Short mmCIF file of C-alpha atoms in Angstrom, two decimals:
data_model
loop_
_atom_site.label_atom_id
_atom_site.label_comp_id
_atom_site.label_asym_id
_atom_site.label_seq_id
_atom_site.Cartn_x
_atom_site.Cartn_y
_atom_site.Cartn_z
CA UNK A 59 -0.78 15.13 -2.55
CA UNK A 60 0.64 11.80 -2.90
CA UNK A 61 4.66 11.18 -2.45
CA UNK A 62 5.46 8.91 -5.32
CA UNK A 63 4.47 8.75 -8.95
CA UNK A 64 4.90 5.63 -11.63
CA UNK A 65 5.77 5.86 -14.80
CA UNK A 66 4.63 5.05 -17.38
CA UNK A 67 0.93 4.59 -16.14
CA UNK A 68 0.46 1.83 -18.16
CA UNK A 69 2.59 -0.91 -20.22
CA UNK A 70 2.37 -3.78 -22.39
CA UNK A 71 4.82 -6.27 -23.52
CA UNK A 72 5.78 -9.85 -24.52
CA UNK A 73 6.31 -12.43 -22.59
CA UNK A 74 9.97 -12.72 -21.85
CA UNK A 75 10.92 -9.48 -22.68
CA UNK A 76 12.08 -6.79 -19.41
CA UNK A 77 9.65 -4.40 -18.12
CA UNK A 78 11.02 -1.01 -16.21
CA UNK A 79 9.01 0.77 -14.18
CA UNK A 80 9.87 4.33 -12.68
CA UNK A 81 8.63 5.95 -9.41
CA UNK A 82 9.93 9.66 -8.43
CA UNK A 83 8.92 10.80 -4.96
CA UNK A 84 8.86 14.23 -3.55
CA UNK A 85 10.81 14.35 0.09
CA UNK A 86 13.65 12.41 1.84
CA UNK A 87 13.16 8.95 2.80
CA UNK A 88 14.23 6.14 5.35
CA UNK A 89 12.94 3.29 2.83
CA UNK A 90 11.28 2.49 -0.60
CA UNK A 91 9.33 -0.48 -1.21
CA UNK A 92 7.59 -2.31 -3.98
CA UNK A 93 4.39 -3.78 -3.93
CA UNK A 94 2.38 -6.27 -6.58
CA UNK A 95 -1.73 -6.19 -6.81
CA UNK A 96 -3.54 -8.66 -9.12
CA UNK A 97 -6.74 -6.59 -10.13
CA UNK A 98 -9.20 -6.79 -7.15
CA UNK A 99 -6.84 -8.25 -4.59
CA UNK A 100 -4.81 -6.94 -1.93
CA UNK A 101 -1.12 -5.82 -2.24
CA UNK A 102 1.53 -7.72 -2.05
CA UNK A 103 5.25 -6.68 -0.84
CA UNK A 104 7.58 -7.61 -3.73
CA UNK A 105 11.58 -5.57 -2.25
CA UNK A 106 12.28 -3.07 -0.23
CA UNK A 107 15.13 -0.73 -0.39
CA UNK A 108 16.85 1.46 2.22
CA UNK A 109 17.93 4.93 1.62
CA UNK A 110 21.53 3.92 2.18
CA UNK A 111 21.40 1.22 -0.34
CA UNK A 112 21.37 1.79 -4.03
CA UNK A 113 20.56 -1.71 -5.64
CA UNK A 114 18.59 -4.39 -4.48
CA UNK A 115 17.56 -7.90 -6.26
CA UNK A 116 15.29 -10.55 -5.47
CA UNK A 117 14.35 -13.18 -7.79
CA UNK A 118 13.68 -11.93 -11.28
CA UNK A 119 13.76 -8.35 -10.12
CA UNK A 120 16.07 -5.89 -9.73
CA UNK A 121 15.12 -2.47 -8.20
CA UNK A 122 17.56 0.81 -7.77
CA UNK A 123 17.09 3.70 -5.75
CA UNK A 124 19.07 6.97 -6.87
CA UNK A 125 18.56 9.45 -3.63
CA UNK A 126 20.07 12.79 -5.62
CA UNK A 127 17.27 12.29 -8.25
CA UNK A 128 14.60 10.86 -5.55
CA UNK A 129 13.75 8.16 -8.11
CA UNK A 130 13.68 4.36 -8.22
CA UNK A 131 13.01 1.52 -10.95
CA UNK A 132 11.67 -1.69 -10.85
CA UNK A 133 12.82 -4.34 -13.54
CA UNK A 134 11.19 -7.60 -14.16
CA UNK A 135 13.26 -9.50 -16.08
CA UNK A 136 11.78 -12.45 -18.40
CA UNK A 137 8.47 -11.10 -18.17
CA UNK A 138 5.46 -14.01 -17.41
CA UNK A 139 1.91 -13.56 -18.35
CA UNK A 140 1.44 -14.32 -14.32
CA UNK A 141 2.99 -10.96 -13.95
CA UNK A 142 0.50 -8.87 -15.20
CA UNK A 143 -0.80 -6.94 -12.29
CA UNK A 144 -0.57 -2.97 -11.05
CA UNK A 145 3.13 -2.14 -9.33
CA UNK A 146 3.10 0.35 -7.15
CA UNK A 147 6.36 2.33 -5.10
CA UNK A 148 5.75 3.32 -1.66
CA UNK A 149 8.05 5.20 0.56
CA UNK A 150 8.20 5.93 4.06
CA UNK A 151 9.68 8.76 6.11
CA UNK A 152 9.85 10.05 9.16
CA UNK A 153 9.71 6.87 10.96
CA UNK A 154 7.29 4.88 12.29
CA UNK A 155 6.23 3.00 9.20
CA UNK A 156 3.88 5.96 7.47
CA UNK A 157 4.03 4.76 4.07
CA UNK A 158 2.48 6.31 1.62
CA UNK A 159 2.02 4.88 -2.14
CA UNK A 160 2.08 6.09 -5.23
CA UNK A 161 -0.65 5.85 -8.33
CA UNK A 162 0.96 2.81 -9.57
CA UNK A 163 2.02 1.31 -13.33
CA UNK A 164 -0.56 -1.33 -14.52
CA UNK A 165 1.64 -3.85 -16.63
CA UNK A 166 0.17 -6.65 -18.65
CA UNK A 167 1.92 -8.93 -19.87
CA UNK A 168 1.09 -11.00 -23.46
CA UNK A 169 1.77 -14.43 -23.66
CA UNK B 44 -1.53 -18.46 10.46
CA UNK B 45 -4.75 -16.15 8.97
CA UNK B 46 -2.45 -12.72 8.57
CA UNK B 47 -4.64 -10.21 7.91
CA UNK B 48 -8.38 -10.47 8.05
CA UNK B 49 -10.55 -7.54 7.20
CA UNK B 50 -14.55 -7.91 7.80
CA UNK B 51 -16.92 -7.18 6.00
CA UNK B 52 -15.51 -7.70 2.66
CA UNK B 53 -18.32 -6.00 0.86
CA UNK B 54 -20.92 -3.30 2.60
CA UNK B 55 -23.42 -1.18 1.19
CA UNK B 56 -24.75 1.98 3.42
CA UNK B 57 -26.83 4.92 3.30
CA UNK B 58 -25.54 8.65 3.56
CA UNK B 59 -25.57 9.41 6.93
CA UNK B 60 -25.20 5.90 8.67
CA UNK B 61 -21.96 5.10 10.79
CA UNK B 62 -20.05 1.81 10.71
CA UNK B 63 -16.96 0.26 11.48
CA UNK B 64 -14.49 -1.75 9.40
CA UNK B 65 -13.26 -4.37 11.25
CA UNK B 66 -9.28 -5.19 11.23
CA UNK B 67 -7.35 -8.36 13.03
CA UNK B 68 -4.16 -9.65 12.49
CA UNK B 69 -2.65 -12.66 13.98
CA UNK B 70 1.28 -11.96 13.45
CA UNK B 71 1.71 -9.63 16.62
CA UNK B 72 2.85 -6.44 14.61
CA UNK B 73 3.60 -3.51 16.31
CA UNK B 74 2.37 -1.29 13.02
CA UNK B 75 -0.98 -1.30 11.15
CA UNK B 76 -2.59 1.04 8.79
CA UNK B 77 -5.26 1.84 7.05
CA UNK B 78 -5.85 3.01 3.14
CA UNK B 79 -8.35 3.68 0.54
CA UNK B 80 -7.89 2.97 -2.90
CA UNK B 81 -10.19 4.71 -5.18
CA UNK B 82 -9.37 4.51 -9.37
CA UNK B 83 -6.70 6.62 -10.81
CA UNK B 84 -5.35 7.36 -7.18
CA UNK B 85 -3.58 4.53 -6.20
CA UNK B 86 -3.75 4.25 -2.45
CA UNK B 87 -4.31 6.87 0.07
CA UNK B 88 -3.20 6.20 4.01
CA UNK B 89 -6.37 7.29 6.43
CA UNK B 90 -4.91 6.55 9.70
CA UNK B 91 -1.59 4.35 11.22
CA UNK B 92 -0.84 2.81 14.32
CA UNK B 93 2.89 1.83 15.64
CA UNK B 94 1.49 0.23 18.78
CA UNK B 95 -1.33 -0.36 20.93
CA UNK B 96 -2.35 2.98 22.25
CA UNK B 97 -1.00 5.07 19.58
CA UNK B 98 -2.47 6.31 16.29
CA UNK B 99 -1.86 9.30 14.05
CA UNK B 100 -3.44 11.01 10.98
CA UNK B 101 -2.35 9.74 7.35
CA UNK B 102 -3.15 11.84 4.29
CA UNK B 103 -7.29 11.63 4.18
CA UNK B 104 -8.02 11.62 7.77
CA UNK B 105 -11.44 13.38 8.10
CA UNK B 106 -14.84 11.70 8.19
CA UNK B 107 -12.92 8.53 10.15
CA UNK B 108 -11.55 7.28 13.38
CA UNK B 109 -9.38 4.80 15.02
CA UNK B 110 -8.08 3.17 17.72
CA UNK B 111 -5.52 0.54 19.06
CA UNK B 112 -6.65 -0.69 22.05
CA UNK B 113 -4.93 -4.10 21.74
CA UNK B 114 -1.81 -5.37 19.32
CA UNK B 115 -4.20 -7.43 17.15
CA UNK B 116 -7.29 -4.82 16.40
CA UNK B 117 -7.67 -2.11 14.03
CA UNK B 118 -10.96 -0.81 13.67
CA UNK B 119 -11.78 2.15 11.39
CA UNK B 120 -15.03 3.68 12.03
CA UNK B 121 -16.84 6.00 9.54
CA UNK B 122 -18.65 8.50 11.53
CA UNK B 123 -21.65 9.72 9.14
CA UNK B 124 -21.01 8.29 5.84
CA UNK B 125 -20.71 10.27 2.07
CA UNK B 126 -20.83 9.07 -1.04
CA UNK B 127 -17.60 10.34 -1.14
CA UNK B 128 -16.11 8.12 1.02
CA UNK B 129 -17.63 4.75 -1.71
CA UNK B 130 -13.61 3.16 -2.34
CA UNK B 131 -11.93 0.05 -1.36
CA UNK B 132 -10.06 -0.20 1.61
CA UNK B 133 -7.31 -2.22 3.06
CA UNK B 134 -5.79 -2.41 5.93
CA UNK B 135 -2.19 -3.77 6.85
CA UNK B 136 0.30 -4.39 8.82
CA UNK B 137 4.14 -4.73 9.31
CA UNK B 138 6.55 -5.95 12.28
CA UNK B 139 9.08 -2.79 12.06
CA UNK B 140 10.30 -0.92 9.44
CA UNK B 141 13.02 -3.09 7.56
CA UNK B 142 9.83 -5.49 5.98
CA UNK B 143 7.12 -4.22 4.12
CA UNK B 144 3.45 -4.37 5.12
CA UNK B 145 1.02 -7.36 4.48
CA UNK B 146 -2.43 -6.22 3.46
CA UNK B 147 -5.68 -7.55 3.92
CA UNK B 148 -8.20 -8.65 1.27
CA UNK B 149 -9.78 -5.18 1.39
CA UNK B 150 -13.63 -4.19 2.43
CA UNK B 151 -15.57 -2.71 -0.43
CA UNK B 152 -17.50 -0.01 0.68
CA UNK B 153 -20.53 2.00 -1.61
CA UNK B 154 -22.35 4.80 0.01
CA UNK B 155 -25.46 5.50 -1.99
#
């Protein structure tokens, strides 16, 4: 079975408003990452958080990791129509950069 | 600076037949994987590598292999292809563990 899960699976808003995505993940973790896919192309890394650290920002977004609850979020603030794409968590453990992703939150954005 | 380059990007094959996907990447990273991404599943990790020489199993591991015999090449091979095994599938690779990976374009792969 696969270590994270999105939520929601899907969302749609308005251009400029926030969008918060939600990924829960199963076991302990060295690091939790973020990654962008515009449908049929590859991923892209967007942040990537350690275990130690509890907020990270880059940009317009803004992702926290909450180690008791083995959660994260992903905000995008002042949503784009350019944003609309799949996000998907991914976390690795154990070392030695086996990352595994979750099912990922397809977000589309309406101008 | 080409980054990741997976070949072919599109492949059609009959049950039964082997082939290999073909991975390069021109960043000297020390890791690379490989994943399948199949609707509703997000992606699943096949095999990884953390240097030349070394591989280990991911979470779908049967039906392929893989080696590392230098820094730049990943080939997965597909020993006697299933329908089962018709997804997309990247491949990507990272220079240690405090950056993320960069993906290829992906191969897409139908088994009829």
């Amino acid at each position: 079975s696969q270590q994270g899960e999105e939520d929601p699976q899907a969302l749609s808003i308005q251009e400029g408003e926030n969008a918060t995505m939600n990924c829960s993940y199963k076991t302990s973790i060295n690091n939790l990452q973020w990654y962008r896919q515009n449908s049929g192309r590859g991923l892209v890394h967007l942040i990537l958080i350690r275990s130690n650290e509890r907020e990270k920002h880059s940009g317009r977004l803004r992702v926290t990791l909450d180690t008791s609850k083995k959660s994260s979020s992903l905000l995008i603030t002042a949503s784009r129509a350019a944003d609309t794409a799949s996000y998907f968590c991914a976390t690795e453990k154990g070392g030695y950069q086996k990352v595994t992703f979750g099912t990922g939150t397809k977000l589309q954005v309406i101008p | 600076n080409a980054g990741v380059t997976q070949t072919p990007k599109f492949q059609v094959l009959k049950t039964g037949q082997s082939m290999t996907l073909q991975c390069a990447q021109d960043m000297n990273h020390e890791y690379m994987s490989w994943y399948r991404q199949d609707p509703g599943m997000g992606l699943r990790l096949i095999h990884y590598s953390v240097g030349a020489g070394i591989t280990d199993q991911g979470e779908v591991p049967n039906g392929y292999n893989v080696s590392r015999s230098t820094t730049e090449d990943f080939p997965l091979r597909l020993l006697s292809a299933a329908p089962s095994q018709t997804s997309v599938y990247f491949c990507a690779s990272s220079s240690d563990r405090s950056y993320g990976y960069t993906f290829g374009s992906g191969t897409r792969l139908t088994v009829v």
